[in-house]
Amino acid sequence: MIFVPEKNLNAECYLLLIWFCRVTILVGWKMDFVTEEEKTEDYLFKIVLVGDSAVGKSNLLARFARDEFYPNSKSTIGVEFQTQKVHIDGKEIKAQIWDTAGQERFRAVTSAYYRGAVGALLVYDISRRQTFDSIGRWLNELQTHSDMNVVTILVGNKSDLRDAREVSIAEGKSLAEAQGLFFMETSALDSSNVAAAFQTVVKEIYNILSKKVMMSHEVNKPDSSSFDGKTVVLPSEDNPQPDAAEAKAGSGCC
């Protein structure tokens, strides 16, 4: 079938339609063609990247998933995702990382993709204070649209831009402590702390899950292997956010 847009369909709606078709086809293809290797993971964690446009979310994902960096990357349209395997305590965990658009006009579309997330990287640009000031709004949106408490790390990106810094490490750490979040500064440009930020979230999700499995085993004596290979959903009750992590004072981010 060939879609011919009506003359009165504006460019923004047309872009959204193209994006929706693209994601629908991609997700459908991924569901139909799952390899034997992909079936071997013990857990699947959905993690979202949120924050203003141009704070470096896509480059953080590119650096973590493919060890790549795009100095002239364009703003994400809608939502895109990639997967990366992480090994913890002998378990293979597949992190399904969703990169959400930061532009205001896409927020209604991307909000649906918070559902099912068990981890989040809340990203701002240390060289643009307005992106830090927006963190409260993004955190509220995450908490409003997610199904449960989400393990969240506050990420001050582009830490390599030391001379252009507008947000201090102390400010970032203070906000994280006030909200009960982990905190770290990163640089997708030089890869500083990028892997550590993602791994911090994945490991904390795994730790919470492991504790719940142990508690369930003590009460009901279930076979803990029944959790293997399942998408993880963390219930909201009895699942407080972890204490804020120490800030990493090193080269930074993009």
PDB file of C-alpha atoms in Angstrom:
ATOM      1  CA  MET A   1       0.000   0.000   0.000  1.00  0.00           C
ATOM      2  CA  ILE A   2       1.284   3.466  -0.898  1.00  0.00           C
ATOM      3  CA  PHE A   3       0.329   6.324   1.374  1.00  0.00           C
ATOM      4  CA  VAL A   4      -0.325   9.643  -0.341  1.00  0.00           C
ATOM      5  CA  PRO A   5      -0.599  12.492   2.174  1.00  0.00           C
ATOM      6  CA  GLU A   6      -3.426  14.955   1.882  1.00  0.00           C
ATOM      7  CA  LYS A   7      -2.444  18.436   0.834  1.00  0.00           C
ATOM      8  CA  ASN A   8      -3.522  19.924   4.145  1.00  0.00           C
ATOM      9  CA  LEU A   9      -1.398  17.511   6.212  1.00  0.00           C
ATOM     10  CA  ASN A  10       1.311  19.649   7.794  1.00  0.00           C
ATOM     11  CA  ALA A  11       4.959  18.630   7.831  1.00  0.00           C
ATOM     12  CA  GLU A  12       5.028  17.852  11.559  1.00  0.00           C
ATOM     13  CA  CYS A  13       2.088  15.427  11.343  1.00  0.00           C
ATOM     14  CA  TYR A  14       3.655  13.801   8.312  1.00  0.00           C
ATOM     15  CA  LEU A  15       6.928  13.278  10.208  1.00  0.00           C
ATOM     16  CA  LEU A  16       5.027  11.762  13.125  1.00  0.00           C
ATOM     17  CA  LEU A  17       3.192   9.403  10.771  1.00  0.00           C
ATOM     18  CA  ILE A  18       6.450   8.286   9.151  1.00  0.00           C
ATOM     19  CA  TRP A  19       8.016   7.759  12.567  1.00  0.00           C
ATOM     20  CA  PHE A  20       5.018   5.755  13.818  1.00  0.00           C
ATOM     21  CA  CYS A  21       5.086   3.461  10.790  1.00  0.00           C
ATOM     22  CA  ARG A  22       8.828   3.022  11.195  1.00  0.00           C
ATOM     23  CA  VAL A  23       8.612   2.029  14.864  1.00  0.00           C
ATOM     24  CA  THR A  24       5.624  -0.265  14.242  1.00  0.00           C
ATOM     25  CA  ILE A  25       7.466  -2.113  11.489  1.00  0.00           C
ATOM     26  CA  LEU A  26      10.675  -2.290  13.539  1.00  0.00           C
ATOM     27  CA  VAL A  27       8.982  -3.632  16.668  1.00  0.00           C
ATOM     28  CA  GLY A  28       6.967  -6.126  14.637  1.00  0.00           C
ATOM     29  CA  TRP A  29      10.077  -7.344  12.843  1.00  0.00           C
ATOM     30  CA  LYS A  30      11.941  -7.736  16.123  1.00  0.00           C
ATOM     31  CA  MET A  31       9.098  -9.800  17.575  1.00  0.00           C
ATOM     32  CA  ASP A  32       8.868 -12.094  14.555  1.00  0.00           C
ATOM     33  CA  PHE A  33      12.581 -12.704  14.082  1.00  0.00           C
ATOM     34  CA  VAL A  34      13.996 -13.444  17.526  1.00  0.00           C
ATOM     35  CA  THR A  35      17.227 -15.425  17.248  1.00  0.00           C
ATOM     36  CA  GLU A  36      18.172 -18.317  19.496  1.00  0.00           C
ATOM     37  CA  GLU A  37      20.931 -16.131  20.946  1.00  0.00           C
ATOM     38  CA  GLU A  38      18.406 -13.465  21.916  1.00  0.00           C
ATOM     39  CA  LYS A  39      16.341 -16.096  23.762  1.00  0.00           C
ATOM     40  CA  THR A  40      19.218 -16.899  26.085  1.00  0.00           C
ATOM     41  CA  GLU A  41      19.151 -13.734  28.198  1.00  0.00           C
ATOM     42  CA  ASP A  42      18.051 -14.174  31.804  1.00  0.00           C
ATOM     43  CA  TYR A  43      16.365 -10.778  32.148  1.00  0.00           C
ATOM     44  CA  LEU A  44      15.148  -7.938  29.956  1.00  0.00           C
ATOM     45  CA  PHE A  45      15.188  -4.456  31.513  1.00  0.00           C
ATOM     46  CA  LYS A  46      13.540  -1.510  29.780  1.00  0.00           C
ATOM     47  CA  ILE A  47      15.471   1.716  30.403  1.00  0.00           C
ATOM     48  CA  VAL A  48      14.565   5.176  29.116  1.00  0.00           C
ATOM     49  CA  LEU A  49      16.702   8.235  28.403  1.00  0.00           C
ATOM     50  CA  VAL A  50      14.889  11.486  29.193  1.00  0.00           C
ATOM     51  CA  GLY A  51      15.810  15.153  29.162  1.00  0.00           C
ATOM     52  CA  ASP A  52      15.750  18.261  27.002  1.00  0.00           C
ATOM     53  CA  SER A  53      16.673  18.211  23.339  1.00  0.00           C
ATOM     54  CA  ALA A  54      20.405  18.341  22.499  1.00  0.00           C
ATOM     55  CA  VAL A  55      21.671  17.280  25.936  1.00  0.00           C
ATOM     56  CA  GLY A  56      23.392  14.286  24.326  1.00  0.00           C
ATOM     57  CA  LYS A  57      20.966  11.421  25.003  1.00  0.00           C
ATOM     58  CA  SER A  58      21.444   9.815  21.589  1.00  0.00           C
ATOM     59  CA  ASN A  59      25.219  10.048  21.824  1.00  0.00           C
ATOM     60  CA  LEU A  60      25.193   8.497  25.292  1.00  0.00           C
ATOM     61  CA  LEU A  61      23.296   5.554  23.837  1.00  0.00           C
ATOM     62  CA  ALA A  62      25.564   5.380  20.783  1.00  0.00           C
ATOM     63  CA  ARG A  63      28.666   5.390  22.975  1.00  0.00           C
ATOM     64  CA  PHE A  64      27.332   2.715  25.322  1.00  0.00           C
ATOM     65  CA  ALA A  65      25.797   0.406  22.717  1.00  0.00           C
ATOM     66  CA  ARG A  66      28.267   0.778  19.831  1.00  0.00           C
ATOM     67  CA  ASP A  67      31.195   2.820  21.187  1.00  0.00           C
ATOM     68  CA  GLU A  68      30.406   5.521  18.623  1.00  0.00           C
ATOM     69  CA  PHE A  69      30.012   9.292  18.780  1.00  0.00           C
ATOM     70  CA  TYR A  70      28.317  11.612  16.290  1.00  0.00           C
ATOM     71  CA  PRO A  71      29.424  15.260  16.633  1.00  0.00           C
ATOM     72  CA  ASN A  72      26.736  16.418  14.201  1.00  0.00           C
ATOM     73  CA  SER A  73      23.888  14.158  15.308  1.00  0.00           C
ATOM     74  CA  LYS A  74      20.365  15.423  14.653  1.00  0.00           C
ATOM     75  CA  SER A  75      17.527  15.585  17.155  1.00  0.00           C
ATOM     76  CA  THR A  76      15.678  12.323  17.696  1.00  0.00           C
ATOM     77  CA  ILE A  77      12.223  12.162  16.112  1.00  0.00           C
ATOM     78  CA  GLY A  78       9.793  10.329  18.374  1.00  0.00           C
ATOM     79  CA  VAL A  79      11.395   7.287  20.000  1.00  0.00           C
ATOM     80  CA  GLU A  80      14.175   4.904  19.053  1.00  0.00           C
ATOM     81  CA  PHE A  81      15.634   1.986  20.976  1.00  0.00           C
ATOM     82  CA  GLN A  82      18.659  -0.298  21.048  1.00  0.00           C
ATOM     83  CA  THR A  83      19.688  -3.236  23.176  1.00  0.00           C
ATOM     84  CA  GLN A  84      22.923  -3.956  24.997  1.00  0.00           C
ATOM     85  CA  LYS A  85      23.893  -7.022  27.007  1.00  0.00           C
ATOM     86  CA  VAL A  86      25.252  -6.648  30.530  1.00  0.00           C
ATOM     87  CA  HIS A  87      26.530  -9.498  32.712  1.00  0.00           C
ATOM     88  CA  ILE A  88      25.974  -9.380  36.474  1.00  0.00           C
ATOM     89  CA  ASP A  89      26.628 -12.252  38.889  1.00  0.00           C
ATOM     90  CA  GLY A  90      26.786 -14.727  36.034  1.00  0.00           C
ATOM     91  CA  LYS A  91      23.425 -13.602  34.641  1.00  0.00           C
ATOM     92  CA  GLU A  92      23.002 -12.192  31.150  1.00  0.00           C
ATOM     93  CA  ILE A  93      20.835  -9.087  31.182  1.00  0.00           C
ATOM     94  CA  LYS A  94      19.561  -7.415  28.051  1.00  0.00           C
ATOM     95  CA  ALA A  95      19.091  -3.685  28.576  1.00  0.00           C
ATOM     96  CA  GLN A  96      16.530  -2.369  26.103  1.00  0.00           C
ATOM     97  CA  ILE A  97      17.323   1.345  26.037  1.00  0.00           C
ATOM     98  CA  TRP A  98      14.792   3.816  24.651  1.00  0.00           C
ATOM     99  CA  ASP A  99      15.972   7.208  23.423  1.00  0.00           C
ATOM    100  CA  THR A 100      13.121   9.696  23.717  1.00  0.00           C
ATOM    101  CA  ALA A 101      12.790  12.992  21.873  1.00  0.00           C
ATOM    102  CA  GLY A 102      13.260  16.061  24.036  1.00  0.00           C
ATOM    103  CA  GLN A 103      11.302  18.500  21.884  1.00  0.00           C
ATOM    104  CA  GLU A 104       8.026  19.764  23.296  1.00  0.00           C
ATOM    105  CA  ARG A 105       6.024  18.770  20.198  1.00  0.00           C
ATOM    106  CA  PHE A 106       6.875  15.078  20.660  1.00  0.00           C
ATOM    107  CA  ARG A 107       6.119  14.800  24.381  1.00  0.00           C
ATOM    108  CA  ALA A 108       2.560  13.555  23.862  1.00  0.00           C
ATOM    109  CA  VAL A 109       3.894  10.765  21.655  1.00  0.00           C
ATOM    110  CA  THR A 110       6.843   9.725  23.784  1.00  0.00           C
ATOM    111  CA  SER A 111       4.995   9.715  27.116  1.00  0.00           C
ATOM    112  CA  ALA A 112       3.402   6.356  26.262  1.00  0.00           C
ATOM    113  CA  TYR A 113       6.847   4.782  26.115  1.00  0.00           C
ATOM    114  CA  TYR A 114       7.543   5.363  29.801  1.00  0.00           C
ATOM    115  CA  ARG A 115       5.168   2.505  30.534  1.00  0.00           C
ATOM    116  CA  GLY A 116       7.033  -0.639  31.489  1.00  0.00           C
ATOM    117  CA  ALA A 117      10.334   1.122  32.165  1.00  0.00           C
ATOM    118  CA  VAL A 118      12.237  -0.040  35.251  1.00  0.00           C
ATOM    119  CA  GLY A 119      15.228   2.274  34.824  1.00  0.00           C
ATOM    120  CA  ALA A 120      15.894   5.806  33.615  1.00  0.00           C
ATOM    121  CA  LEU A 121      18.763   8.162  32.866  1.00  0.00           C
ATOM    122  CA  LEU A 122      17.626  11.724  33.526  1.00  0.00           C
ATOM    123  CA  VAL A 123      20.042  13.803  31.443  1.00  0.00           C
ATOM    124  CA  TYR A 124      21.014  17.479  31.417  1.00  0.00           C
ATOM    125  CA  ASP A 125      23.844  19.425  29.765  1.00  0.00           C
ATOM    126  CA  ILE A 126      26.293  20.917  32.291  1.00  0.00           C
ATOM    127  CA  SER A 127      26.964  23.807  29.882  1.00  0.00           C
ATOM    128  CA  ARG A 128      23.264  24.803  29.591  1.00  0.00           C
ATOM    129  CA  ARG A 129      21.585  25.687  32.876  1.00  0.00           C
ATOM    130  CA  GLN A 130      18.108  25.666  31.369  1.00  0.00           C
ATOM    131  CA  THR A 131      18.417  21.917  30.769  1.00  0.00           C
ATOM    132  CA  PHE A 132      19.195  21.442  34.470  1.00  0.00           C
ATOM    133  CA  ASP A 133      16.249  23.633  35.440  1.00  0.00           C
ATOM    134  CA  SER A 134      13.994  21.336  33.366  1.00  0.00           C
ATOM    135  CA  ILE A 135      14.925  18.225  35.349  1.00  0.00           C
ATOM    136  CA  GLY A 136      12.048  18.663  37.801  1.00  0.00           C
ATOM    137  CA  ARG A 137       9.535  18.650  34.941  1.00  0.00           C
ATOM    138  CA  TRP A 138      11.085  15.564  33.355  1.00  0.00           C
ATOM    139  CA  LEU A 139      11.179  13.730  36.678  1.00  0.00           C
ATOM    140  CA  ASN A 140       7.521  14.540  37.274  1.00  0.00           C
ATOM    141  CA  GLU A 141       6.635  13.277  33.794  1.00  0.00           C
ATOM    142  CA  LEU A 142       8.577  10.063  34.383  1.00  0.00           C
ATOM    143  CA  GLN A 143       6.841   9.459  37.709  1.00  0.00           C
ATOM    144  CA  THR A 144       3.434  10.275  36.226  1.00  0.00           C
ATOM    145  CA  HIS A 145       3.618   7.968  33.213  1.00  0.00           C
ATOM    146  CA  SER A 146       5.647   5.032  34.541  1.00  0.00           C
ATOM    147  CA  ASP A 147       3.890   2.026  36.069  1.00  0.00           C
ATOM    148  CA  MET A 148       6.165   1.703  39.074  1.00  0.00           C
ATOM    149  CA  ASN A 149       9.072   3.285  40.880  1.00  0.00           C
ATOM    150  CA  VAL A 150      11.883   3.546  38.369  1.00  0.00           C
ATOM    151  CA  VAL A 151      15.560   3.246  39.301  1.00  0.00           C
ATOM    152  CA  THR A 152      16.860   6.634  38.157  1.00  0.00           C
ATOM    153  CA  ILE A 153      20.266   8.231  37.789  1.00  0.00           C
ATOM    154  CA  LEU A 154      20.708  11.968  37.266  1.00  0.00           C
ATOM    155  CA  VAL A 155      23.341  12.442  34.556  1.00  0.00           C
ATOM    156  CA  GLY A 156      25.234  15.682  33.973  1.00  0.00           C
ATOM    157  CA  ASN A 157      26.387  15.202  30.394  1.00  0.00           C
ATOM    158  CA  LYS A 158      29.138  16.956  28.399  1.00  0.00           C
ATOM    159  CA  SER A 159      31.501  17.153  31.360  1.00  0.00           C
ATOM    160  CA  ASP A 160      34.337  17.690  28.882  1.00  0.00           C
ATOM    161  CA  LEU A 161      33.053  21.253  28.389  1.00  0.00           C
ATOM    162  CA  ARG A 162      34.763  22.452  31.562  1.00  0.00           C
ATOM    163  CA  ASP A 163      35.254  26.038  30.415  1.00  0.00           C
ATOM    164  CA  ALA A 164      31.575  26.339  29.470  1.00  0.00           C
ATOM    165  CA  ARG A 165      30.194  24.790  32.679  1.00  0.00           C
ATOM    166  CA  GLU A 166      27.045  26.463  34.030  1.00  0.00           C
ATOM    167  CA  VAL A 167      25.986  23.752  36.506  1.00  0.00           C
ATOM    168  CA  SER A 168      28.404  22.683  39.230  1.00  0.00           C
ATOM    169  CA  ILE A 169      28.943  19.119  40.391  1.00  0.00           C
ATOM    170  CA  ALA A 170      27.689  20.172  43.823  1.00  0.00           C
ATOM    171  CA  GLU A 171      24.382  21.389  42.362  1.00  0.00           C
ATOM    172  CA  GLY A 172      23.845  18.151  40.490  1.00  0.00           C
ATOM    173  CA  LYS A 173      24.675  16.042  43.515  1.00  0.00           C
ATOM    174  CA  SER A 174      22.431  18.143  45.758  1.00  0.00           C
ATOM    175  CA  LEU A 175      19.433  17.716  43.448  1.00  0.00           C
ATOM    176  CA  ALA A 176      20.047  13.975  43.180  1.00  0.00           C
ATOM    177  CA  GLU A 177      20.230  13.595  46.961  1.00  0.00           C
ATOM    178  CA  ALA A 178      17.043  15.630  47.409  1.00  0.00           C
ATOM    179  CA  GLN A 179      15.170  13.389  44.959  1.00  0.00           C
ATOM    180  CA  GLY A 180      16.759  10.090  46.047  1.00  0.00           C
ATOM    181  CA  LEU A 181      18.554   9.524  42.740  1.00  0.00           C
ATOM    182  CA  PHE A 182      21.951   8.258  41.758  1.00  0.00           C
ATOM    183  CA  PHE A 183      24.219  10.943  40.274  1.00  0.00           C
ATOM    184  CA  MET A 184      27.104  10.946  37.837  1.00  0.00           C
ATOM    185  CA  GLU A 185      28.702  13.265  35.285  1.00  0.00           C
ATOM    186  CA  THR A 186      29.508  11.769  31.898  1.00  0.00           C
ATOM    187  CA  SER A 187      31.000  12.571  28.524  1.00  0.00           C
ATOM    188  CA  ALA A 188      29.892  10.760  25.398  1.00  0.00           C
ATOM    189  CA  LEU A 189      32.690  12.588  23.580  1.00  0.00           C
ATOM    190  CA  ASP A 190      35.518  10.979  25.553  1.00  0.00           C
ATOM    191  CA  SER A 191      33.355   8.135  26.982  1.00  0.00           C
ATOM    192  CA  SER A 192      33.954   9.126  30.622  1.00  0.00           C
ATOM    193  CA  ASN A 193      31.542   7.329  32.969  1.00  0.00           C
ATOM    194  CA  VAL A 194      29.106   6.441  30.168  1.00  0.00           C
ATOM    195  CA  ALA A 195      29.229   2.688  30.748  1.00  0.00           C
ATOM    196  CA  ALA A 196      29.297   3.260  34.515  1.00  0.00           C
ATOM    197  CA  ALA A 197      26.067   5.292  34.400  1.00  0.00           C
ATOM    198  CA  PHE A 198      24.128   2.610  32.513  1.00  0.00           C
ATOM    199  CA  GLN A 199      25.640  -0.206  34.572  1.00  0.00           C
ATOM    200  CA  THR A 200      24.722   1.555  37.822  1.00  0.00           C
ATOM    201  CA  VAL A 201      21.057   1.518  36.809  1.00  0.00           C
ATOM    202  CA  VAL A 202      21.123  -2.070  35.522  1.00  0.00           C
ATOM    203  CA  LYS A 203      22.869  -3.382  38.633  1.00  0.00           C
ATOM    204  CA  GLU A 204      20.474  -1.611  41.005  1.00  0.00           C
ATOM    205  CA  ILE A 205      17.459  -3.038  39.140  1.00  0.00           C
ATOM    206  CA  TYR A 206      19.049  -6.485  39.348  1.00  0.00           C
ATOM    207  CA  ASN A 207      19.751  -6.059  43.078  1.00  0.00           C
ATOM    208  CA  ILE A 208      16.140  -5.063  43.768  1.00  0.00           C
ATOM    209  CA  LEU A 209      14.861  -7.994  41.740  1.00  0.00           C
ATOM    210  CA  SER A 210      17.219 -10.428  43.479  1.00  0.00           C
ATOM    211  CA  LYS A 211      16.025  -9.284  46.905  1.00  0.00           C
ATOM    212  CA  LYS A 212      12.392  -9.741  45.882  1.00  0.00           C
ATOM    213  CA  VAL A 213      13.125 -13.213  44.512  1.00  0.00           C
ATOM    214  CA  MET A 214      14.814 -14.168  47.786  1.00  0.00           C
ATOM    215  CA  MET A 215      11.916 -12.810  49.855  1.00  0.00           C
ATOM    216  CA  SER A 216       9.409 -14.625  47.671  1.00  0.00           C
ATOM    217  CA  HIS A 217      11.437 -17.820  47.938  1.00  0.00           C
ATOM    218  CA  GLU A 218      11.479 -17.600  51.730  1.00  0.00           C
ATOM    219  CA  VAL A 219       7.711 -17.106  51.904  1.00  0.00           C
ATOM    220  CA  ASN A 220       6.410 -19.322  49.102  1.00  0.00           C
ATOM    221  CA  LYS A 221       9.428 -21.459  48.188  1.00  0.00           C
ATOM    222  CA  PRO A 222       9.036 -20.860  44.427  1.00  0.00           C
ATOM    223  CA  ASP A 223      11.620 -21.878  41.882  1.00  0.00           C
ATOM    224  CA  SER A 224      13.600 -18.674  41.285  1.00  0.00           C
ATOM    225  CA  SER A 225      14.473 -19.907  37.807  1.00  0.00           C
ATOM    226  CA  SER A 226      10.896 -19.107  36.813  1.00  0.00           C
ATOM    227  CA  PHE A 227      11.998 -15.469  36.547  1.00  0.00           C
ATOM    228  CA  ASP A 228      14.626 -16.305  33.936  1.00  0.00           C
ATOM    229  CA  GLY A 229      14.091 -14.883  30.477  1.00  0.00           C
ATOM    230  CA  LYS A 230      11.258 -12.613  31.555  1.00  0.00           C
ATOM    231  CA  THR A 231      10.788  -8.902  31.062  1.00  0.00           C
ATOM    232  CA  VAL A 232      11.232  -7.362  34.489  1.00  0.00           C
ATOM    233  CA  VAL A 233       8.458  -5.370  36.168  1.00  0.00           C
ATOM    234  CA  LEU A 234       9.245  -3.919  39.581  1.00  0.00           C
ATOM    235  CA  PRO A 235       6.192  -3.286  41.775  1.00  0.00           C
ATOM    236  CA  SER A 236       5.983   0.197  43.242  1.00  0.00           C
ATOM    237  CA  GLU A 237       5.434  -0.751  46.847  1.00  0.00           C
ATOM    238  CA  ASP A 238       8.386  -1.631  49.051  1.00  0.00           C
ATOM    239  CA  ASN A 239      10.711  -0.348  46.345  1.00  0.00           C
ATOM    240  CA  PRO A 240      12.198   2.982  47.421  1.00  0.00           C
ATOM    241  CA  GLN A 241      14.799   4.749  45.336  1.00  0.00           C
ATOM    242  CA  PRO A 242      18.397   4.009  46.367  1.00  0.00           C
ATOM    243  CA  ASP A 243      20.584   6.501  48.181  1.00  0.00           C
ATOM    244  CA  ALA A 244      22.286   9.039  45.948  1.00  0.00           C
ATOM    245  CA  ALA A 245      25.620   7.869  44.601  1.00  0.00           C
ATOM    246  CA  GLU A 246      28.812   9.845  44.972  1.00  0.00           C
ATOM    247  CA  ALA A 247      29.540  12.230  42.097  1.00  0.00           C
ATOM    248  CA  LYS A 248      32.288  11.166  39.755  1.00  0.00           C
ATOM    249  CA  ALA A 249      34.706  14.076  39.481  1.00  0.00           C
ATOM    250  CA  GLY A 250      36.471  13.458  36.211  1.00  0.00           C
ATOM    251  CA  SER A 251      36.438  14.319  32.566  1.00  0.00           C
ATOM    252  CA  GLY A 252      33.041  14.699  31.320  1.00  0.00           C
ATOM    253  CA  CYS A 253      30.481  14.298  28.763  1.00  0.00           C
ATOM    254  CA  CYS A 254      28.569  14.898  25.642  1.00  0.00           C
TER     255      CYS A 254
END
